[in-house]
PDB file of C-alpha atoms in Angstrom:
ATOM      1  CA  MET T   4       7.643 -11.777 -72.295  1.00 50.00           C
ATOM      2  CA  ILE T   5      10.466 -10.040 -74.195  1.00 53.00           C
ATOM      3  CA  ARG T   6      12.208 -13.197 -75.408  1.00 59.00           C
ATOM      4  CA  THR T   7       9.135 -14.506 -77.209  1.00 63.00           C
ATOM      5  CA  PRO T   8       8.704 -13.768 -80.946  1.00 65.00           C
ATOM      6  CA  ALA T   9       5.790 -11.453 -80.156  1.00 62.00           C
ATOM      7  CA  GLY T  10       7.897  -9.589 -77.606  1.00 62.00           C
ATOM      8  CA  ARG T  11      10.842  -9.191 -79.983  1.00 71.00           C
ATOM      9  CA  LEU T  12       8.501  -7.974 -82.730  1.00 75.00           C
ATOM     10  CA  PHE T  13       6.980  -5.457 -80.341  1.00 70.00           C
ATOM     11  CA  TRP T  14      10.358  -4.005 -79.334  1.00 72.00           C
ATOM     12  CA  ALA T  15      11.583  -3.896 -82.941  1.00 78.00           C
ATOM     13  CA  ARG T  16       8.451  -2.001 -83.946  1.00 81.00           C
ATOM     14  CA  ARG T  17       8.676   0.356 -80.990  1.00 78.00           C
ATOM     15  CA  LEU T  18      12.355   1.111 -81.616  1.00 80.00           C
ATOM     16  CA  ALA T  19      11.633   1.821 -85.287  1.00 82.00           C
ATOM     17  CA  GLN T  20       8.835   4.179 -84.266  1.00 82.00           C
ATOM     18  CA  MET T  21      11.129   5.924 -81.795  1.00 81.00           C
ATOM     19  CA  VAL T  22      13.813   6.451 -84.449  1.00 82.00           C
ATOM     20  CA  LEU T  23      11.285   7.986 -86.851  1.00 85.00           C
ATOM     21  CA  VAL T  24       9.815  10.193 -84.132  1.00 84.00           C
ATOM     22  CA  VAL T  25      13.252  11.411 -83.007  1.00 83.00           C
ATOM     23  CA  LEU T  26      14.246  12.246 -86.581  1.00 83.00           C
ATOM     24  CA  GLY T  27      10.935  14.055 -87.062  1.00 85.00           C
ATOM     25  CA  ILE T  28      11.435  16.062 -83.877  1.00 84.00           C
ATOM     26  CA  GLY T  29      14.983  16.906 -84.956  1.00 83.00           C
ATOM     27  CA  THR T  30      13.662  18.180 -88.297  1.00 85.00           C
ATOM     28  CA  VAL T  31      11.018  20.356 -86.642  1.00 85.00           C
ATOM     29  CA  ASN T  32      13.571  21.757 -84.178  1.00 83.00           C
ATOM     30  CA  PHE T  33      15.941  22.644 -87.010  1.00 83.00           C
ATOM     31  CA  LEU T  34      13.222  24.415 -88.998  1.00 83.00           C
ATOM     32  CA  LEU T  35      11.875  26.358 -86.010  1.00 79.00           C
ATOM     33  CA  LEU T  36      15.283  27.510 -84.754  1.00 75.00           C
ATOM     34  CA  HIS T  37      16.348  28.666 -88.210  1.00 76.00           C
ATOM     35  CA  LEU T  38      13.138  30.665 -88.597  1.00 75.00           C
ATOM     36  CA  ALA T  39      14.109  32.747 -85.553  1.00 69.00           C
ATOM     37  CA  PRO T  40      16.068  35.943 -86.331  1.00 68.00           C
ATOM     38  CA  GLY T  41      19.789  36.203 -85.629  1.00 64.00           C
ATOM     39  CA  ASP T  42      22.586  33.654 -85.454  1.00 63.00           C
ATOM     40  CA  ALA T  43      25.832  32.951 -83.593  1.00 63.00           C
ATOM     41  CA  ALA T  44      27.832  35.105 -86.010  1.00 65.00           C
ATOM     42  CA  GLN T  45      25.690  38.171 -85.264  1.00 65.00           C
ATOM     43  CA  VAL T  46      26.026  37.582 -81.502  1.00 63.00           C
ATOM     44  CA  LEU T  47      29.808  37.323 -81.694  1.00 64.00           C
ATOM     45  CA  ALA T  48      30.023  40.305 -84.029  1.00 62.00           C
ATOM     46  CA  GLY T  49      27.819  42.349 -81.703  1.00 62.00           C
ATOM     47  CA  GLU T  50      29.992  41.514 -78.710  1.00 59.00           C
ATOM     48  CA  SER T  51      33.076  42.763 -80.518  1.00 60.00           C
ATOM     49  CA  GLY T  52      31.567  46.273 -80.504  1.00 59.00           C
ATOM     50  CA  SER T  53      32.643  47.394 -83.975  1.00 57.00           C
ATOM     51  CA  ALA T  54      32.284  44.468 -86.356  1.00 62.00           C
ATOM     52  CA  SER T  55      32.595  45.188 -90.057  1.00 67.00           C
ATOM     53  CA  PRO T  56      30.434  43.487 -92.705  1.00 71.00           C
ATOM     54  CA  GLU T  57      33.553  41.629 -93.868  1.00 70.00           C
ATOM     55  CA  TYR T  58      34.111  40.235 -90.357  1.00 67.00           C
ATOM     56  CA  LEU T  59      30.468  39.175 -90.111  1.00 69.00           C
ATOM     57  CA  ALA T  60      30.674  37.468 -93.498  1.00 72.00           C
ATOM     58  CA  ALA T  61      33.878  35.663 -92.458  1.00 74.00           C
ATOM     59  CA  LEU T  62      32.182  34.386 -89.289  1.00 69.00           C
ATOM     60  CA  ARG T  63      29.195  33.113 -91.254  1.00 73.00           C
ATOM     61  CA  ARG T  64      31.530  31.384 -93.696  1.00 75.00           C
ATOM     62  CA  GLN T  65      33.465  29.809 -90.820  1.00 70.00           C
ATOM     63  CA  PHE T  66      30.274  28.551 -89.160  1.00 69.00           C
ATOM     64  CA  GLY T  67      28.755  27.340 -92.429  1.00 71.00           C
ATOM     65  CA  LEU T  68      25.873  29.809 -92.140  1.00 70.00           C
ATOM     66  CA  ASP T  69      26.513  31.232 -95.609  1.00 72.00           C
ATOM     67  CA  GLN T  70      25.375  28.003 -97.261  1.00 78.00           C
ATOM     68  CA  PRO T  71      21.836  27.661 -98.652  1.00 80.00           C
ATOM     69  CA  PHE T  72      19.200  26.452 -96.221  1.00 77.00           C
ATOM     70  CA  PRO T  73      18.668  23.040 -97.951  1.00 83.00           C
ATOM     71  CA  VAL T  74      22.423  22.385 -97.775  1.00 83.00           C
ATOM     72  CA  GLN T  75      22.526  23.205 -94.045  1.00 81.00           C
ATOM     73  CA  PHE T  76      19.498  20.978 -93.458  1.00 83.00           C
ATOM     74  CA  GLY T  77      21.060  18.104 -95.413  1.00 84.00           C
ATOM     75  CA  HIS T  78      24.282  18.353 -93.404  1.00 82.00           C
ATOM     76  CA  TYR T  79      22.278  18.368 -90.169  1.00 83.00           C
ATOM     77  CA  ILE T  80      20.271  15.243 -91.054  1.00 83.00           C
ATOM     78  CA  LEU T  81      23.461  13.462 -92.160  1.00 84.00           C
ATOM     79  CA  ARG T  82      25.074  14.278 -88.830  1.00 82.00           C
ATOM     80  CA  LEU T  83      22.067  12.929 -86.939  1.00 80.00           C
ATOM     81  CA  VAL T  84      22.134   9.667 -88.876  1.00 79.00           C
ATOM     82  CA  THR T  85      25.839   9.253 -88.103  1.00 81.00           C
ATOM     83  CA  PHE T  86      25.363  10.326 -84.441  1.00 79.00           C
ATOM     84  CA  ASP T  87      27.467  13.450 -84.956  1.00 81.00           C
ATOM     85  CA  LEU T  88      25.969  16.384 -83.034  1.00 83.00           C
ATOM     86  CA  GLY T  89      28.304  18.910 -84.628  1.00 82.00           C
ATOM     87  CA  PHE T  90      30.622  21.552 -83.210  1.00 83.00           C
ATOM     88  CA  SER T  91      29.851  24.485 -80.935  1.00 83.00           C
ATOM     89  CA  HIS T  92      31.722  27.436 -82.425  1.00 76.00           C
ATOM     90  CA  ARG T  93      30.668  29.521 -79.465  1.00 77.00           C
ATOM     91  CA  GLN T  94      32.189  27.163 -76.875  1.00 81.00           C
ATOM     92  CA  GLY T  95      34.978  25.894 -79.104  1.00 80.00           C
ATOM     93  CA  LEU T  96      34.199  22.243 -78.298  1.00 86.00           C
ATOM     94  CA  PRO T  97      32.225  19.384 -79.890  1.00 88.00           C
ATOM     95  CA  VAL T  98      28.556  19.440 -78.914  1.00 89.00           C
ATOM     96  CA  ALA T  99      28.732  15.822 -77.738  1.00 89.00           C
ATOM     97  CA  THR T 100      31.536  16.704 -75.312  1.00 91.00           C
ATOM     98  CA  LEU T 101      29.566  19.613 -73.828  1.00 91.00           C
ATOM     99  CA  ILE T 102      26.406  17.529 -73.457  1.00 91.00           C
ATOM    100  CA  LEU T 103      28.114  14.505 -71.923  1.00 91.00           C
ATOM    101  CA  ASP T 104      29.807  16.796 -69.410  1.00 91.00           C
ATOM    102  CA  ARG T 105      26.429  18.147 -68.212  1.00 89.00           C
ATOM    103  CA  LEU T 106      24.216  15.071 -68.740  1.00 89.00           C
ATOM    104  CA  PRO T 107      25.022  13.255 -65.444  1.00 90.00           C
ATOM    105  CA  ALA T 108      23.952  16.278 -63.389  1.00 90.00           C
ATOM    106  CA  THR T 109      20.620  16.534 -65.200  1.00 89.00           C
ATOM    107  CA  LEU T 110      19.936  12.792 -64.973  1.00 89.00           C
ATOM    108  CA  LEU T 111      20.713  12.900 -61.249  1.00 91.00           C
ATOM    109  CA  LEU T 112      18.352  15.827 -60.706  1.00 90.00           C
ATOM    110  CA  MET T 113      15.583  14.236 -62.801  1.00 88.00           C
ATOM    111  CA  SER T 114      15.899  10.829 -61.115  1.00 89.00           C
ATOM    112  CA  ALA T 115      15.786  12.319 -57.623  1.00 91.00           C
ATOM    113  CA  SER T 116      12.847  14.581 -58.504  1.00 91.00           C
ATOM    114  CA  ILE T 117      10.807  11.839 -60.187  1.00 89.00           C
ATOM    115  CA  GLY T 118      11.561   9.373 -57.391  1.00 90.00           C
ATOM    116  CA  LEU T 119      10.495  11.874 -54.734  1.00 91.00           C
ATOM    117  CA  ALA T 120       7.352  12.858 -56.648  1.00 91.00           C
ATOM    118  CA  VAL T 121       6.228   9.295 -57.391  1.00 90.00           C
ATOM    119  CA  LEU T 122       6.882   7.878 -53.918  1.00 92.00           C
ATOM    120  CA  LEU T 123       5.302  10.743 -51.987  1.00 92.00           C
ATOM    121  CA  GLY T 124       2.533  11.289 -54.536  1.00 91.00           C
ATOM    122  CA  CYS T 125       1.460   7.636 -54.559  1.00 90.00           C
ATOM    123  CA  ALA T 126       1.660   7.352 -50.759  1.00 90.00           C
ATOM    124  CA  LEU T 127      -0.303  10.542 -50.116  1.00 92.00           C
ATOM    125  CA  GLY T 128      -2.844   9.814 -52.848  1.00 91.00           C
ATOM    126  CA  PHE T 129      -3.417   6.302 -51.524  1.00 89.00           C
ATOM    127  CA  LEU T 130      -3.825   7.599 -47.970  1.00 89.00           C
ATOM    128  CA  ALA T 131      -6.240  10.329 -49.103  1.00 90.00           C
ATOM    129  CA  ALA T 132      -8.373   7.814 -51.012  1.00 87.00           C
ATOM    130  CA  ARG T 133      -8.481   5.411 -48.061  1.00 84.00           C
ATOM    131  CA  ARG T 134      -9.628   8.301 -45.846  1.00 84.00           C
ATOM    132  CA  ALA T 135     -11.911   9.849 -48.457  1.00 82.00           C
ATOM    133  CA  GLY T 136     -14.083  12.592 -47.004  1.00 81.00           C
ATOM    134  CA  GLY T 137     -12.080  12.761 -43.792  1.00 86.00           C
ATOM    135  CA  LEU T 138      -9.618  15.230 -42.335  1.00 90.00           C
ATOM    136  CA  ALA T 139      -6.558  13.500 -43.840  1.00 88.00           C
ATOM    137  CA  ASP T 140      -8.157  13.616 -47.294  1.00 87.00           C
ATOM    138  CA  ALA T 141      -8.917  17.335 -46.954  1.00 91.00           C
ATOM    139  CA  LEU T 142      -5.408  18.187 -45.759  1.00 93.00           C
ATOM    140  CA  ILE T 143      -3.643  16.134 -48.448  1.00 91.00           C
ATOM    141  CA  SER T 144      -5.897  17.432 -51.236  1.00 89.00           C
ATOM    142  CA  GLY T 145      -5.391  21.017 -50.099  1.00 90.00           C
ATOM    143  CA  LEU T 146      -1.615  20.574 -49.907  1.00 89.00           C
ATOM    144  CA  ALA T 147      -1.542  19.016 -53.378  1.00 88.00           C
ATOM    145  CA  LEU T 148      -3.585  21.882 -54.813  1.00 88.00           C
ATOM    146  CA  LEU T 149      -1.242  24.407 -53.178  1.00 89.00           C
ATOM    147  CA  PHE T 150       1.906  22.899 -54.687  1.00 88.00           C
ATOM    148  CA  TYR T 151       0.202  22.401 -58.054  1.00 86.00           C
ATOM    149  CA  ALA T 152      -0.786  26.080 -58.255  1.00 87.00           C
ATOM    150  CA  THR T 153       2.539  27.494 -57.049  1.00 85.00           C
ATOM    151  CA  PRO T 154       5.158  28.403 -59.718  1.00 85.00           C
ATOM    152  CA  VAL T 155       8.251  26.210 -59.591  1.00 84.00           C
ATOM    153  CA  PHE T 156      10.707  29.094 -59.575  1.00 81.00           C
ATOM    154  CA  TRP T 157       8.913  30.747 -56.619  1.00 88.00           C
ATOM    155  CA  VAL T 158       9.087  27.507 -54.633  1.00 88.00           C
ATOM    156  CA  GLY T 159      12.801  27.322 -55.385  1.00 87.00           C
ATOM    157  CA  LEU T 160      13.390  30.892 -54.252  1.00 87.00           C
ATOM    158  CA  MET T 161      11.410  30.397 -51.032  1.00 90.00           C
ATOM    159  CA  LEU T 162      13.212  27.150 -50.202  1.00 90.00           C
ATOM    160  CA  THR T 163      16.514  28.940 -50.780  1.00 90.00           C
ATOM    161  CA  VAL T 164      15.554  31.847 -48.522  1.00 90.00           C
ATOM    162  CA  VAL T 165      14.263  29.636 -45.691  1.00 91.00           C
ATOM    163  CA  PHE T 166      16.566  26.613 -45.711  1.00 91.00           C
ATOM    164  CA  ALA T 167      19.749  28.072 -47.235  1.00 89.00           C
ATOM    165  CA  VAL T 168      19.790  31.696 -46.051  1.00 88.00           C
ATOM    166  CA  TRP T 169      17.840  31.754 -42.775  1.00 92.00           C
ATOM    167  CA  LEU T 170      18.468  28.282 -41.376  1.00 88.00           C
ATOM    168  CA  ASP T 171      21.719  27.608 -43.259  1.00 86.00           C
ATOM    169  CA  TRP T 172      20.886  23.897 -43.542  1.00 91.00           C
ATOM    170  CA  PHE T 173      21.690  23.533 -47.241  1.00 90.00           C
ATOM    171  CA  PRO T 174      23.956  25.321 -49.731  1.00 88.00           C
ATOM    172  CA  VAL T 175      22.498  28.146 -51.824  1.00 85.00           C
ATOM    173  CA  GLY T 176      23.488  26.658 -55.167  1.00 81.00           C
ATOM    174  CA  GLY T 177      25.920  24.588 -57.172  1.00 82.00           C
ATOM    175  CA  MET T 178      26.517  20.861 -57.217  1.00 83.00           C
ATOM    176  CA  ARG T 179      29.694  20.562 -55.166  1.00 79.00           C
ATOM    177  CA  ALA T 180      31.437  22.541 -52.480  1.00 76.00           C
ATOM    178  CA  ILE T 181      34.631  24.318 -53.459  1.00 73.00           C
ATOM    179  CA  GLY T 182      37.601  22.054 -52.799  1.00 66.00           C
ATOM    180  CA  ALA T 183      35.452  18.932 -52.333  1.00 64.00           C
ATOM    181  CA  THR T 184      37.401  15.684 -52.537  1.00 66.00           C
ATOM    182  CA  SER T 185      36.435  12.374 -54.124  1.00 68.00           C
ATOM    183  CA  GLY T 186      35.067   9.309 -52.368  1.00 67.00           C
ATOM    184  CA  PRO T 187      32.133   8.920 -49.949  1.00 72.00           C
ATOM    185  CA  GLY T 188      32.530  12.503 -48.794  1.00 74.00           C
ATOM    186  CA  ALA T 189      31.984  13.769 -52.332  1.00 79.00           C
ATOM    187  CA  ILE T 190      28.821  11.668 -52.687  1.00 83.00           C
ATOM    188  CA  LEU T 191      27.403  13.097 -49.478  1.00 86.00           C
ATOM    189  CA  ASP T 192      28.350  16.590 -50.596  1.00 86.00           C
ATOM    190  CA  ILE T 193      26.497  16.169 -53.921  1.00 88.00           C
ATOM    191  CA  ALA T 194      23.471  14.726 -52.089  1.00 89.00           C
ATOM    192  CA  HIS T 195      23.531  17.730 -49.748  1.00 90.00           C
ATOM    193  CA  HIS T 196      23.484  20.113 -52.721  1.00 90.00           C
ATOM    194  CA  LEU T 197      20.778  18.029 -54.429  1.00 91.00           C
ATOM    195  CA  VAL T 198      18.122  18.306 -51.708  1.00 92.00           C
ATOM    196  CA  LEU T 199      16.729  21.752 -52.521  1.00 92.00           C
ATOM    197  CA  PRO T 200      16.729  21.474 -56.358  1.00 92.00           C
ATOM    198  CA  ALA T 201      15.193  17.987 -56.318  1.00 92.00           C
ATOM    199  CA  THR T 202      12.561  19.038 -53.774  1.00 92.00           C
ATOM    200  CA  THR T 203      11.666  22.128 -55.797  1.00 91.00           C
ATOM    201  CA  LEU T 204      11.215  20.193 -59.025  1.00 88.00           C
ATOM    202  CA  GLY T 205       9.563  17.229 -57.338  1.00 90.00           C
ATOM    203  CA  LEU T 206       6.891  19.082 -55.348  1.00 89.00           C
ATOM    204  CA  PHE T 207       4.913  20.166 -58.408  1.00 86.00           C
ATOM    205  CA  TYR T 208       4.817  16.653 -59.859  1.00 89.00           C
ATOM    206  CA  MET T 209       4.136  15.181 -56.426  1.00 91.00           C
ATOM    207  CA  ALA T 210       0.939  17.241 -56.369  1.00 89.00           C
ATOM    208  CA  THR T 211      -0.042  15.878 -59.788  1.00 89.00           C
ATOM    209  CA  TYR T 212       0.588  12.251 -58.814  1.00 91.00           C
ATOM    210  CA  THR T 213      -1.217  12.699 -55.483  1.00 92.00           C
ATOM    211  CA  ARG T 214      -4.411  13.868 -57.157  1.00 90.00           C
ATOM    212  CA  LEU T 215      -4.124  11.231 -59.879  1.00 90.00           C
ATOM    213  CA  MET T 216      -3.454   8.405 -57.412  1.00 90.00           C
ATOM    214  CA  ARG T 217      -6.360   9.423 -55.203  1.00 90.00           C
ATOM    215  CA  ALA T 218      -8.797   9.367 -58.125  1.00 89.00           C
ATOM    216  CA  SER T 219      -7.376   6.071 -59.412  1.00 88.00           C
ATOM    217  CA  VAL T 220      -7.646   4.326 -56.010  1.00 87.00           C
ATOM    218  CA  LEU T 221     -11.231   5.516 -55.573  1.00 86.00           C
ATOM    219  CA  ASP T 222     -12.040   4.078 -58.980  1.00 85.00           C
ATOM    220  CA  VAL T 223     -10.234   0.739 -58.537  1.00 84.00           C
ATOM    221  CA  GLN T 224     -11.510  -0.064 -55.051  1.00 80.00           C
ATOM    222  CA  ASP T 225     -15.081  -0.199 -56.398  1.00 77.00           C
ATOM    223  CA  ARG T 226     -14.245  -2.656 -59.198  1.00 79.00           C
ATOM    224  CA  ASP T 227     -15.748  -6.138 -59.330  1.00 76.00           C
ATOM    225  CA  PHE T 228     -12.474  -7.973 -58.650  1.00 78.00           C
ATOM    226  CA  VAL T 229     -11.974  -5.986 -55.429  1.00 77.00           C
ATOM    227  CA  ARG T 230     -15.505  -6.784 -54.250  1.00 79.00           C
ATOM    228  CA  THR T 231     -14.864 -10.440 -55.091  1.00 79.00           C
ATOM    229  CA  ALA T 232     -11.688 -10.422 -53.021  1.00 77.00           C
ATOM    230  CA  ARG T 233     -13.594  -8.946 -50.084  1.00 77.00           C
ATOM    231  CA  ALA T 234     -16.313 -11.590 -50.489  1.00 79.00           C
ATOM    232  CA  LYS T 235     -13.655 -14.317 -50.278  1.00 78.00           C
ATOM    233  CA  GLY T 236     -12.623 -12.988 -46.871  1.00 74.00           C
ATOM    234  CA  LEU T 237      -9.175 -11.626 -47.794  1.00 74.00           C
ATOM    235  CA  ALA T 238      -7.642  -9.220 -45.309  1.00 75.00           C
ATOM    236  CA  ASP T 239      -8.242  -5.558 -46.077  1.00 74.00           C
ATOM    237  CA  GLY T 240      -4.524  -4.803 -46.079  1.00 71.00           C
ATOM    238  CA  ARG T 241      -3.808  -7.583 -48.560  1.00 76.00           C
ATOM    239  CA  ILE T 242      -6.587  -6.361 -50.847  1.00 76.00           C
ATOM    240  CA  ALA T 243      -5.266  -2.808 -50.697  1.00 76.00           C
ATOM    241  CA  TRP T 244      -1.671  -3.862 -51.424  1.00 74.00           C
ATOM    242  CA  ARG T 245      -2.106  -6.662 -53.958  1.00 73.00           C
ATOM    243  CA  HIS T 246      -5.230  -5.586 -55.807  1.00 74.00           C
ATOM    244  CA  VAL T 247      -5.983  -1.897 -55.357  1.00 80.00           C
ATOM    245  CA  LEU T 248      -2.524  -0.307 -55.236  1.00 79.00           C
ATOM    246  CA  ARG T 249      -1.031  -2.312 -58.079  1.00 77.00           C
ATOM    247  CA  ASN T 250      -3.855  -1.504 -60.496  1.00 79.00           C
ATOM    248  CA  ALA T 251      -4.188   2.112 -59.355  1.00 82.00           C
ATOM    249  CA  THR T 252      -0.516   2.734 -60.140  1.00 82.00           C
ATOM    250  CA  LEU T 253      -0.990   2.241 -63.901  1.00 80.00           C
ATOM    251  CA  PRO T 254      -2.243   5.802 -64.636  1.00 82.00           C
ATOM    252  CA  VAL T 255       0.647   7.219 -62.601  1.00 84.00           C
ATOM    253  CA  VAL T 256       3.153   5.207 -64.662  1.00 82.00           C
ATOM    254  CA  THR T 257       1.591   6.547 -67.855  1.00 80.00           C
ATOM    255  CA  THR T 258       1.772  10.121 -66.602  1.00 83.00           C
ATOM    256  CA  VAL T 259       5.439   9.767 -65.617  1.00 82.00           C
ATOM    257  CA  GLY T 260       6.322   8.703 -69.169  1.00 76.00           C
ATOM    258  CA  VAL T 261       4.385  11.592 -70.671  1.00 76.00           C
ATOM    259  CA  GLN T 262       5.856  14.173 -68.281  1.00 78.00           C
ATOM    260  CA  VAL T 263       9.537  13.368 -68.799  1.00 78.00           C
ATOM    261  CA  GLY T 264       9.688  16.111 -71.419  1.00 74.00           C
ATOM    262  CA  SER T 265       8.039  18.665 -69.130  1.00 76.00           C
ATOM    263  CA  ILE T 266      10.380  17.656 -66.303  1.00 79.00           C
ATOM    264  CA  LEU T 267      13.297  18.442 -68.599  1.00 76.00           C
ATOM    265  CA  GLY T 268      11.707  21.817 -69.283  1.00 74.00           C
ATOM    266  CA  GLY T 269      11.217  22.448 -65.578  1.00 74.00           C
ATOM    267  CA  ALA T 270      14.860  21.596 -64.997  1.00 78.00           C
ATOM    268  CA  VAL T 271      15.803  24.736 -66.942  1.00 79.00           C
ATOM    269  CA  LEU T 272      14.223  26.948 -64.271  1.00 80.00           C
ATOM    270  CA  VAL T 273      15.439  24.877 -61.337  1.00 86.00           C
ATOM    271  CA  GLU T 274      19.001  24.631 -62.626  1.00 85.00           C
ATOM    272  CA  THR T 275      19.042  28.383 -63.217  1.00 83.00           C
ATOM    273  CA  VAL T 276      17.736  29.200 -59.727  1.00 83.00           C
ATOM    274  CA  PHE T 277      20.153  26.826 -57.974  1.00 88.00           C
ATOM    275  CA  ALA T 278      23.111  27.175 -60.389  1.00 85.00           C
ATOM    276  CA  TRP T 279      22.918  23.421 -61.002  1.00 86.00           C
ATOM    277  CA  PRO T 280      25.393  22.545 -63.803  1.00 87.00           C
ATOM    278  CA  GLY T 281      23.030  20.508 -65.999  1.00 87.00           C
ATOM    279  CA  LEU T 282      21.610  20.527 -69.505  1.00 86.00           C
ATOM    280  CA  GLY T 283      18.915  23.030 -68.540  1.00 82.00           C
ATOM    281  CA  ARG T 284      21.410  25.805 -67.842  1.00 82.00           C
ATOM    282  CA  LEU T 285      23.420  24.812 -70.898  1.00 87.00           C
ATOM    283  CA  ALA T 286      20.315  25.091 -73.101  1.00 85.00           C
ATOM    284  CA  PHE T 287      19.465  28.453 -71.537  1.00 81.00           C
ATOM    285  CA  GLU T 288      22.937  29.776 -72.320  1.00 82.00           C
ATOM    286  CA  ALA T 289      22.910  28.317 -75.834  1.00 84.00           C
ATOM    287  CA  LEU T 290      19.571  29.982 -76.586  1.00 79.00           C
ATOM    288  CA  PHE T 291      20.758  33.455 -75.645  1.00 77.00           C
ATOM    289  CA  GLN T 292      24.072  32.966 -77.438  1.00 77.00           C
ATOM    290  CA  ARG T 293      22.280  31.674 -80.560  1.00 78.00           C
ATOM    291  CA  ASP T 294      24.475  28.573 -80.459  1.00 81.00           C
ATOM    292  CA  LEU T 295      22.150  26.559 -82.693  1.00 81.00           C
ATOM    293  CA  ASN T 296      24.343  23.460 -82.968  1.00 83.00           C
ATOM    294  CA  LEU T 297      24.501  23.111 -79.200  1.00 87.00           C
ATOM    295  CA  LEU T 298      20.790  23.843 -78.744  1.00 86.00           C
ATOM    296  CA  LEU T 299      19.834  21.347 -81.455  1.00 86.00           C
ATOM    297  CA  GLY T 300      22.029  18.722 -79.817  1.00 88.00           C
ATOM    298  CA  ILE T 301      20.365  19.240 -76.430  1.00 88.00           C
ATOM    299  CA  LEU T 302      16.883  19.072 -77.964  1.00 85.00           C
ATOM    300  CA  PHE T 303      17.840  15.935 -79.903  1.00 86.00           C
ATOM    301  CA  LEU T 304      19.096  14.229 -76.756  1.00 86.00           C
ATOM    302  CA  SER T 305      15.968  15.307 -74.873  1.00 84.00           C
ATOM    303  CA  SER T 306      13.766  13.666 -77.506  1.00 85.00           C
ATOM    304  CA  ILE T 307      15.768  10.439 -77.137  1.00 85.00           C
ATOM    305  CA  LEU T 308      15.314  10.524 -73.348  1.00 83.00           C
ATOM    306  CA  VAL T 309      11.555  10.963 -73.762  1.00 82.00           C
ATOM    307  CA  GLY T 310      11.429   8.056 -76.218  1.00 81.00           C
ATOM    308  CA  VAL T 311      13.393   5.784 -73.891  1.00 83.00           C
ATOM    309  CA  ALA T 312      11.138   6.791 -70.989  1.00 80.00           C
ATOM    310  CA  ASN T 313       8.052   5.782 -72.962  1.00 78.00           C
ATOM    311  CA  LEU T 314       9.625   2.415 -73.791  1.00 79.00           C
ATOM    312  CA  ALA T 315      10.251   1.944 -70.077  1.00 79.00           C
ATOM    313  CA  VAL T 316       6.588   2.772 -69.418  1.00 76.00           C
ATOM    314  CA  ASP T 317       5.492   0.014 -71.811  1.00 74.00           C
ATOM    315  CA  LEU T 318       7.701  -2.454 -69.980  1.00 75.00           C
ATOM    316  CA  ALA T 319       6.430  -1.288 -66.577  1.00 73.00           C
ATOM    317  CA  TYR T 320       2.854  -1.709 -67.775  1.00 70.00           C
ATOM    318  CA  ALA T 321       3.489  -5.315 -68.741  1.00 68.00           C
ATOM    319  CA  ARG T 322       5.144  -5.978 -65.366  1.00 70.00           C
ATOM    320  CA  LEU T 323       2.361  -4.378 -63.327  1.00 66.00           C
ATOM    321  CA  ASP T 324      -0.497  -5.951 -65.289  1.00 64.00           C
ATOM    322  CA  PRO T 325       0.411  -9.137 -67.243  1.00 61.00           C
ATOM    323  CA  ARG T 326      -2.989  -8.983 -68.967  1.00 60.00           C
ATOM    324  CA  ILE T 327      -1.795  -5.989 -70.984  1.00 58.00           C
ATOM    325  CA  GLY T 328       1.250  -7.758 -72.454  1.00 53.00           C
ATOM    326  CA  LEU T 329       3.518  -6.405 -75.176  1.00 51.00           C
ATOM    327  CA  GLN T 330       1.130  -6.358 -78.106  1.00 50.00           C
ATOM    328  CA  GLY T 331       2.004  -2.978 -79.595  1.00 45.00           C
TER     329      GLY T 331
END
């Protein structure tokens, strides 16, 4: 599939498209952020309490903010092409170092949230469709609507109050306990801290996938190939597993690829509520500190993650339904 000439051509074309899209997104981010008032020099000068115009001018010269806008834009594009994300004058470290330090935490949170949402959403949606019009369908649909309509930050706060404060089952925030050691104990400790943030972020998307899966199963189980399978005398369970579920999953896979960007955005709220040390909190801090180099680096990496996720969706499509293939 991938090793054929058509498959290689498809991936080459898709990678070229992703590079162009990422560069385009980086350009738009740069233009939008530089249209906003204020910069890192003004923030630092304001924090000093009594900054003189000379001090402010020296900061702008040090940060390269005194250069004309086209020159700053040219330097930014050149850095992107050479995979140089720049330097955070606010943090005093390279942007790449700051991002790589926080990236594993965000990827862990996203993976756990997406996994929880997809598994529960598909299972509940499939069950609701198989019991369409019954009590199970009504309960699952009502629960999905409830989680879909509830703000993510409110869910996080309520889970914290109930399970962290009242019941004391999980920690209030953070990623590790103070003084945690390495080894299996550290893994269990991180998993313990991960439960509430991943559940908070995953419940909203679980509701989306539940409703989508229910509608998709109801549509697929009335298709001609399903009726043909029933006419051949195949067991109902085999039809549901091999024919209905596999084809009904395709819209869910598409939605997961599209929602990677929104999941990253939701991680900002969740990481702030639970003090999770990921890219979301780092972006939040960079925005208020007007650390444009750091914020641009995070946005650039986010666009790459979304592009890679959409490539993975194309591959998953071809695996789930060989009729689709990799035809671009």
